[in-house]
Amino acid sequence: MQSFQLRNETLVEIATFLVRRWSQKENIIVEFSDKVETRTRLKENKVILAPLEKRIGDDFQKYRQFRTSLWYEAMRIKFCKKILSNDHAFGFILNTMETRRVEQLGRRIWKGMDEEIIFNYSFMLVGRPQLSTVYGKARIVEAFYQYFMFGAIKGEIQSSSFERIKKASLFAKKVVDEAIEKNYDTDWLEKKVSEIIKILDIDSLLTIPVSLPFMKAGIAMSEEELLKFLSVVSRNKEGDFGKTDPNAILSGDNIYKEYKVLLDENKKTDNKGLAPEAIGVKIPETKNVDETTIYDLSLINNLKTKFKEWKSGWKEQHVRSGEEFDEESFIEGHEPFFTDVKKSIKTRIVILLDHSSSIASDALEYKKATLALCEVLAFLKVKFAVYAFSTENRSVVCWQIKPDNVKWNYVSAKRLAQIVANGSTPLAEVYDKMFPILQSKRPDVFLTLTDGEPSDPNAVRTMTKSLKRLGIKMVALGLGQNTVRATTIANNLRHLGYEKTLAVSRLNDIPNKVLSMLEQS
C-alpha cells in the first residue's frame, strides 16, 4: 500500500466538501484536533476530527475511517437536534443511540455507505478497551456500548450485569426503531435515556472515560487479524445490513479509486514549483476560519451571469452592417445587424491584495469583492494567482493565497478569510519578496489593489521598472471611500510607473473593473 501523507489543509478541503455535501449545509467548517475525540458542535456549525495519525491501521485504512467518521458527523448535523457531552453516562448513552438512529436514516439516502460502515465498525471494536481495564460502574456503560453497537463485548463481565446490559441494549434498539418508524427526533429519544439508566442501575451523572481509541495509534493489524473482526461485525450486523462479504469489505476497491486520485493529486502538488518559504512568501496556516462569511453568492452569481458569454467564448453583438438582420433592433433605432464576436481571456494574471491597516474597517466587504473576482476568474478558466500582504509582529509578510498552478478552492478561500489587515503599505518590500516568483512565472499582468499610497514611492518606482523589463504589464487599482479619493490614489499611482491605473470607490465594482481591464489586455 502506498504511503498517504496529505497535508492537514488538503484534508480540511476534502472534509469540508464531503461534510457539506452529505449534510446539505453549506456553512459547516471542519478542523482537526489531537486533544479531543471526533465531535460536532451544532451551534457553531463545526466538526472537529481526530487527525489521521491518531487512528489505527495503515494509511488507506486510516483514510477510510476518517471518511466514515466524517459521514457520521454529517448525519448528526442533518438529523440531530442536540448533541450532549460524552463525559457523563446520560449524554454518552443518548449519543450512542443517536449514532444508530442517524446511521439508519443516512443509509436510506447514501446507500453505498454500507461496506464502509461495517469496515469502520470493525476498527471501532478494535479500538474499544477490554472490559477488565475499565473500572467501577463505567465498565457497565462500556459493555452496554459494545453490545449495543457491535453485538459483542471484549472480555468478561458478571452474569447479572450482562443480563441488564442485554435487556438495556434490546430496549435501546426498540426505542431507536420506533423513533425511525414514527419520525421522532432527538428530544423524544432523550426522554427514553432515563429508562436505560434505570435498567443498567447506574447514575446518570456517572463519569465516562475519554472515548478515544484505546489501542495505540498508528499500529497496523495483519490482514488475518482484521478479517476476524470484520467477520464478527458482519455476522452480528447481518440483521441490519444483510449478508456481506468480509473480504470484499476489506479490499475497499471503490474507495481506493478515490484514495488513489487524492494520492496522485497530492504528489503533483508536492512537485509544483519552489517552496514559498524559500523565496520570501508565506502560506497562511489552515486555521479555524469560516470562509463562508466572505462568500457573497448574489454578487458571484450576478457576475457569472454577466460574463457567461466569455465562458463559451462567443458573445452576440449588434453592428451597422452584416448578414443577419434584427428587426426589433432596427425598429428601436439600434444597429440592425448582429454577429457573434469572440470573447475570451487568455491573459495570465497575478493579483496582489493590500491588507494594510487602512482597509481594516471595510475588510469583510473587501474580501467578499476580491473572492467574487477569484470565483469568476476560476469560472472563466483564467490562469491566475493571488497574494496578499499585511504586517505581522512588526514585519511585512507576503501571503500566498493561491498559486497559478492550483485551482481556486476552499483552502484558498480560507487563506484569504484569515488574513488580518494591519500595518502600512511597503509595496517595494512586497514586490522584492515576490520578484523571484514573478521572474519565474512571467505573468502577462501584475495587478496591485491598494487603498493607500506606498510608504516608499521611490523604491516602488524602481521595482516597477524592474518588473516591466520582464515583460510584465504593471496595473494598479486604487480603492477610495469616494470617487474623488479613489481617483486621487489612482493618479498618484500612475506617477510610480504603472502602465494602467484604475479607480474604484465601491468595493463591489472591483470584479467588473478588473474583468473589463482583462478584456482589453
PDB file of N, CA, C and O in Angstrom, residues 36-82:
ATOM      1  N   VAL A  36      -9.010  16.293  21.411  1.00  0.00           N
ATOM      2  CA  VAL A  36     -10.369  15.819  21.697  1.00  0.00           C
ATOM      3  C   VAL A  36     -10.750  14.735  20.714  1.00  0.00           C
ATOM      4  O   VAL A  36     -10.142  14.586  19.652  1.00  0.00           O
ATOM      5  N   GLU A  37     -11.788  13.966  21.078  1.00  0.00           N
ATOM      6  CA  GLU A  37     -12.315  12.957  20.166  1.00  0.00           C
ATOM      7  C   GLU A  37     -13.098  13.646  19.047  1.00  0.00           C
ATOM      8  O   GLU A  37     -13.430  14.832  19.135  1.00  0.00           O
ATOM      9  N   THR A  38     -13.400  12.904  17.999  1.00  0.00           N
ATOM     10  CA  THR A  38     -14.223  13.446  16.910  1.00  0.00           C
ATOM     11  C   THR A  38     -15.588  13.849  17.473  1.00  0.00           C
ATOM     12  O   THR A  38     -16.226  13.089  18.187  1.00  0.00           O
ATOM     13  N   ARG A  39     -15.999  15.073  17.150  1.00  0.00           N
ATOM     14  CA  ARG A  39     -17.276  15.562  17.653  1.00  0.00           C
ATOM     15  C   ARG A  39     -17.794  16.685  16.765  1.00  0.00           C
ATOM     16  O   ARG A  39     -17.044  17.273  15.982  1.00  0.00           O
ATOM     17  N   THR A  40     -19.099  16.962  16.922  1.00  0.00           N
ATOM     18  CA  THR A  40     -19.733  18.049  16.183  1.00  0.00           C
ATOM     19  C   THR A  40     -20.327  19.039  17.178  1.00  0.00           C
ATOM     20  O   THR A  40     -20.959  18.635  18.156  1.00  0.00           O
ATOM     21  N   ARG A  41     -20.104  20.320  16.912  1.00  0.00           N
ATOM     22  CA  ARG A  41     -20.720  21.380  17.712  1.00  0.00           C
ATOM     23  C   ARG A  41     -21.773  22.060  16.848  1.00  0.00           C
ATOM     24  O   ARG A  41     -21.457  22.876  15.979  1.00  0.00           O
ATOM     25  N   LEU A  42     -23.017  21.679  17.081  1.00  0.00           N
ATOM     26  CA  LEU A  42     -24.104  22.131  16.209  1.00  0.00           C
ATOM     27  C   LEU A  42     -24.261  23.646  16.210  1.00  0.00           C
ATOM     28  O   LEU A  42     -24.474  24.260  15.160  1.00  0.00           O
ATOM     29  N   LYS A  43     -24.174  24.256  17.396  1.00  0.00           N
ATOM     30  CA  LYS A  43     -24.383  25.701  17.479  1.00  0.00           C
ATOM     31  C   LYS A  43     -23.302  26.484  16.748  1.00  0.00           C
ATOM     32  O   LYS A  43     -23.540  27.593  16.270  1.00  0.00           O
ATOM     33  N   GLU A  44     -22.120  25.913  16.654  1.00  0.00           N
ATOM     34  CA  GLU A  44     -21.002  26.582  15.976  1.00  0.00           C
ATOM     35  C   GLU A  44     -20.864  26.149  14.522  1.00  0.00           C
ATOM     36  O   GLU A  44     -19.971  26.633  13.821  1.00  0.00           O
ATOM     37  N   ASN A  45     -21.720  25.217  14.069  1.00  0.00           N
ATOM     38  CA  ASN A  45     -21.606  24.668  12.708  1.00  0.00           C
ATOM     39  C   ASN A  45     -20.194  24.153  12.450  1.00  0.00           C
ATOM     40  O   ASN A  45     -19.606  24.403  11.402  1.00  0.00           O
ATOM     41  N   LYS A  46     -19.681  23.422  13.414  1.00  0.00           N
ATOM     42  CA  LYS A  46     -18.285  22.986  13.353  1.00  0.00           C
ATOM     43  C   LYS A  46     -18.158  21.489  13.594  1.00  0.00           C
ATOM     44  O   LYS A  46     -18.805  20.940  14.483  1.00  0.00           O
ATOM     45  N   VAL A  47     -17.302  20.837  12.797  1.00  0.00           N
ATOM     46  CA  VAL A  47     -16.948  19.434  13.008  1.00  0.00           C
ATOM     47  C   VAL A  47     -15.471  19.380  13.387  1.00  0.00           C
ATOM     48  O   VAL A  47     -14.624  19.942  12.693  1.00  0.00           O
ATOM     49  N   ILE A  48     -15.177  18.722  14.503  1.00  0.00           N
ATOM     50  CA  ILE A  48     -13.792  18.547  14.949  1.00  0.00           C
ATOM     51  C   ILE A  48     -13.426  17.084  14.766  1.00  0.00           C
ATOM     52  O   ILE A  48     -14.111  16.193  15.275  1.00  0.00           O
ATOM     53  N   LEU A  49     -12.350  16.837  14.026  1.00  0.00           N
ATOM     54  CA  LEU A  49     -11.941  15.470  13.706  1.00  0.00           C
ATOM     55  C   LEU A  49     -10.608  15.133  14.359  1.00  0.00           C
ATOM     56  O   LEU A  49      -9.714  15.977  14.443  1.00  0.00           O
ATOM     57  N   ALA A  50     -10.493  13.884  14.812  1.00  0.00           N
ATOM     58  CA  ALA A  50      -9.190  13.388  15.251  1.00  0.00           C
ATOM     59  C   ALA A  50      -8.309  13.219  14.016  1.00  0.00           C
ATOM     60  O   ALA A  50      -8.768  12.733  12.985  1.00  0.00           O
ATOM     61  N   PRO A  51      -7.041  13.648  14.055  1.00  0.00           N
ATOM     62  CA  PRO A  51      -6.168  13.543  12.883  1.00  0.00           C
ATOM     63  C   PRO A  51      -5.902  12.096  12.491  1.00  0.00           C
ATOM     64  O   PRO A  51      -6.043  11.179  13.308  1.00  0.00           O
ATOM     65  N   LEU A  52      -5.513  11.899  11.232  1.00  0.00           N
ATOM     66  CA  LEU A  52      -5.295  10.546  10.719  1.00  0.00           C
ATOM     67  C   LEU A  52      -4.255   9.779  11.518  1.00  0.00           C
ATOM     68  O   LEU A  52      -4.392   8.573  11.736  1.00  0.00           O
ATOM     69  N   GLU A  53      -3.204  10.479  11.965  1.00  0.00           N
ATOM     70  CA  GLU A  53      -2.130   9.765  12.658  1.00  0.00           C
ATOM     71  C   GLU A  53      -2.574   9.217  14.008  1.00  0.00           C
ATOM     72  O   GLU A  53      -1.893   8.361  14.586  1.00  0.00           O
ATOM     73  N   LYS A  54      -3.708   9.664  14.515  1.00  0.00           N
ATOM     74  CA  LYS A  54      -4.228   9.149  15.777  1.00  0.00           C
ATOM     75  C   LYS A  54      -5.081   7.890  15.577  1.00  0.00           C
ATOM     76  O   LYS A  54      -5.556   7.304  16.539  1.00  0.00           O
ATOM     77  N   ARG A  55      -5.287   7.505  14.339  1.00  0.00           N
ATOM     78  CA  ARG A  55      -6.144   6.360  14.050  1.00  0.00           C
ATOM     79  C   ARG A  55      -5.312   5.078  13.912  1.00  0.00           C
ATOM     80  O   ARG A  55      -4.094   5.123  13.783  1.00  0.00           O
ATOM     81  N   ILE A  56      -6.005   3.956  13.913  1.00  0.00           N
ATOM     82  CA  ILE A  56      -5.361   2.643  13.873  1.00  0.00           C
ATOM     83  C   ILE A  56      -5.307   2.146  12.431  1.00  0.00           C
ATOM     84  O   ILE A  56      -6.210   2.407  11.635  1.00  0.00           O
ATOM     85  N   GLY A  57      -4.244   1.403  12.084  1.00  0.00           N
ATOM     86  CA  GLY A  57      -4.176   0.772  10.770  1.00  0.00           C
ATOM     87  C   GLY A  57      -3.174   1.408   9.840  1.00  0.00           C
ATOM     88  O   GLY A  57      -2.432   2.320  10.206  1.00  0.00           O
ATOM     89  N   ASP A  58      -3.165   0.921   8.580  1.00  0.00           N
ATOM     90  CA  ASP A  58      -2.265   1.520   7.591  1.00  0.00           C
ATOM     91  C   ASP A  58      -2.902   2.788   7.028  1.00  0.00           C
ATOM     92  O   ASP A  58      -4.015   3.174   7.407  1.00  0.00           O
ATOM     93  N   ASP A  59      -2.207   3.453   6.107  1.00  0.00           N
ATOM     94  CA  ASP A  59      -2.650   4.762   5.624  1.00  0.00           C
ATOM     95  C   ASP A  59      -4.029   4.708   4.952  1.00  0.00           C
ATOM     96  O   ASP A  59      -4.866   5.584   5.171  1.00  0.00           O
ATOM     97  N   PHE A  60      -4.252   3.687   4.132  1.00  0.00           N
ATOM     98  CA  PHE A  60      -5.540   3.580   3.448  1.00  0.00           C
ATOM     99  C   PHE A  60      -6.659   3.294   4.450  1.00  0.00           C
ATOM    100  O   PHE A  60      -7.764   3.848   4.359  1.00  0.00           O
ATOM    101  N   GLN A  61      -6.388   2.433   5.414  1.00  0.00           N
ATOM    102  CA  GLN A  61      -7.380   2.127   6.439  1.00  0.00           C
ATOM    103  C   GLN A  61      -7.712   3.363   7.272  1.00  0.00           C
ATOM    104  O   GLN A  61      -8.869   3.590   7.637  1.00  0.00           O
ATOM    105  N   LYS A  62      -6.711   4.171   7.553  1.00  0.00           N
ATOM    106  CA  LYS A  62      -6.942   5.420   8.292  1.00  0.00           C
ATOM    107  C   LYS A  62      -7.834   6.364   7.486  1.00  0.00           C
ATOM    108  O   LYS A  62      -8.717   7.034   8.043  1.00  0.00           O
ATOM    109  N   TYR A  63      -7.577   6.443   6.181  1.00  0.00           N
ATOM    110  CA  TYR A  63      -8.395   7.321   5.343  1.00  0.00           C
ATOM    111  C   TYR A  63      -9.843   6.861   5.329  1.00  0.00           C
ATOM    112  O   TYR A  63     -10.775   7.681   5.393  1.00  0.00           O
ATOM    113  N   ARG A  64     -10.061   5.550   5.254  1.00  0.00           N
ATOM    114  CA  ARG A  64     -11.431   5.023   5.237  1.00  0.00           C
ATOM    115  C   ARG A  64     -12.141   5.331   6.560  1.00  0.00           C
ATOM    116  O   ARG A  64     -13.331   5.684   6.575  1.00  0.00           O
ATOM    117  N   GLN A  65     -11.430   5.215   7.667  1.00  0.00           N
ATOM    118  CA  GLN A  65     -12.025   5.554   8.964  1.00  0.00           C
ATOM    119  C   GLN A  65     -12.355   7.045   9.038  1.00  0.00           C
ATOM    120  O   GLN A  65     -13.420   7.437   9.513  1.00  0.00           O
ATOM    121  N   PHE A  66     -11.409   7.851   8.593  1.00  0.00           N
ATOM    122  CA  PHE A  66     -11.607   9.316   8.553  1.00  0.00           C
ATOM    123  C   PHE A  66     -12.854   9.671   7.746  1.00  0.00           C
ATOM    124  O   PHE A  66     -13.695  10.462   8.177  1.00  0.00           O
ATOM    125  N   ARG A  67     -12.993   9.040   6.605  1.00  0.00           N
ATOM    126  CA  ARG A  67     -14.105   9.347   5.702  1.00  0.00           C
ATOM    127  C   ARG A  67     -15.442   8.926   6.316  1.00  0.00           C
ATOM    128  O   ARG A  67     -16.434   9.673   6.246  1.00  0.00           O
ATOM    129  N   THR A  68     -15.496   7.752   6.931  1.00  0.00           N
ATOM    130  CA  THR A  68     -16.744   7.267   7.512  1.00  0.00           C
ATOM    131  C   THR A  68     -17.117   8.039   8.771  1.00  0.00           C
ATOM    132  O   THR A  68     -18.292   8.359   8.993  1.00  0.00           O
ATOM    133  N   SER A  69     -16.131   8.365   9.604  1.00  0.00           N
ATOM    134  CA  SER A  69     -16.438   9.154  10.799  1.00  0.00           C
ATOM    135  C   SER A  69     -16.965  10.527  10.403  1.00  0.00           C
ATOM    136  O   SER A  69     -17.858  11.084  11.060  1.00  0.00           O
ATOM    137  N   LEU A  70     -16.466  11.062   9.296  1.00  0.00           N
ATOM    138  CA  LEU A  70     -16.966  12.340   8.790  1.00  0.00           C
ATOM    139  C   LEU A  70     -18.417  12.197   8.326  1.00  0.00           C
ATOM    140  O   LEU A  70     -19.249  13.095   8.544  1.00  0.00           O
ATOM    141  N   TRP A  71     -18.740  11.067   7.701  1.00  0.00           N
ATOM    142  CA  TRP A  71     -20.119  10.813   7.264  1.00  0.00           C
ATOM    143  C   TRP A  71     -21.062  10.792   8.459  1.00  0.00           C
ATOM    144  O   TRP A  71     -22.150  11.364   8.415  1.00  0.00           O
ATOM    145  N   TYR A  72     -20.653  10.126   9.534  1.00  0.00           N
ATOM    146  CA  TYR A  72     -21.485  10.086  10.739  1.00  0.00           C
ATOM    147  C   TYR A  72     -21.736  11.496  11.276  1.00  0.00           C
ATOM    148  O   TYR A  72     -22.856  11.836  11.671  1.00  0.00           O
ATOM    149  N   GLU A  73     -20.684  12.332  11.305  1.00  0.00           N
ATOM    150  CA  GLU A  73     -20.867  13.696  11.818  1.00  0.00           C
ATOM    151  C   GLU A  73     -21.802  14.500  10.911  1.00  0.00           C
ATOM    152  O   GLU A  73     -22.606  15.307  11.391  1.00  0.00           O
ATOM    153  N   ALA A  74     -21.708  14.264   9.600  1.00  0.00           N
ATOM    154  CA  ALA A  74     -22.617  14.942   8.664  1.00  0.00           C
ATOM    155  C   ALA A  74     -24.060  14.517   8.912  1.00  0.00           C
ATOM    156  O   ALA A  74     -24.990  15.330   8.832  1.00  0.00           O
ATOM    157  N   MET A  75     -24.253  13.230   9.218  1.00  0.00           N
ATOM    158  CA  MET A  75     -25.604  12.742   9.509  1.00  0.00           C
ATOM    159  C   MET A  75     -26.118  13.308  10.832  1.00  0.00           C
ATOM    160  O   MET A  75     -27.316  13.573  10.991  1.00  0.00           O
ATOM    161  N   ARG A  76     -25.230  13.510  11.803  1.00  0.00           N
ATOM    162  CA  ARG A  76     -25.650  14.163  13.054  1.00  0.00           C
ATOM    163  C   ARG A  76     -26.133  15.583  12.771  1.00  0.00           C
ATOM    164  O   ARG A  76     -27.147  16.023  13.312  1.00  0.00           O
ATOM    165  N   ILE A  77     -25.392  16.278  11.931  1.00  0.00           N
ATOM    166  CA  ILE A  77     -25.778  17.647  11.572  1.00  0.00           C
ATOM    167  C   ILE A  77     -27.153  17.651  10.914  1.00  0.00           C
ATOM    168  O   ILE A  77     -27.985  18.523  11.169  1.00  0.00           O
ATOM    169  N   LYS A  78     -27.385  16.676  10.074  1.00  0.00           N
ATOM    170  CA  LYS A  78     -28.624  16.622   9.307  1.00  0.00           C
ATOM    171  C   LYS A  78     -29.833  16.206  10.158  1.00  0.00           C
ATOM    172  O   LYS A  78     -30.931  16.743   9.991  1.00  0.00           O
ATOM    173  N   PHE A  79     -29.617  15.279  11.091  1.00  0.00           N
ATOM    174  CA  PHE A  79     -30.763  14.667  11.778  1.00  0.00           C
ATOM    175  C   PHE A  79     -30.864  14.953  13.279  1.00  0.00           C
ATOM    176  O   PHE A  79     -31.914  14.710  13.862  1.00  0.00           O
ATOM    177  N   CYS A  80     -29.806  15.419  13.934  1.00  0.00           N
ATOM    178  CA  CYS A  80     -29.841  15.622  15.387  1.00  0.00           C
ATOM    179  C   CYS A  80     -30.253  17.047  15.749  1.00  0.00           C
ATOM    180  O   CYS A  80     -29.804  18.005  15.111  1.00  0.00           O
ATOM    181  N   LYS A  81     -31.044  17.176  16.802  1.00  0.00           N
ATOM    182  CA  LYS A  81     -31.411  18.496  17.316  1.00  0.00           C
ATOM    183  C   LYS A  81     -30.412  18.971  18.361  1.00  0.00           C
ATOM    184  O   LYS A  81     -30.273  20.170  18.596  1.00  0.00           O
ATOM    185  N   LYS A  82     -29.745  18.038  18.996  1.00  0.00           N
ATOM    186  CA  LYS A  82     -28.742  18.385  20.005  1.00  0.00           C
ATOM    187  C   LYS A  82     -27.744  17.238  20.113  1.00  0.00           C
ATOM    188  O   LYS A  82     -28.050  16.094  19.772  1.00  0.00           O
TER     189      LYS A  82
END
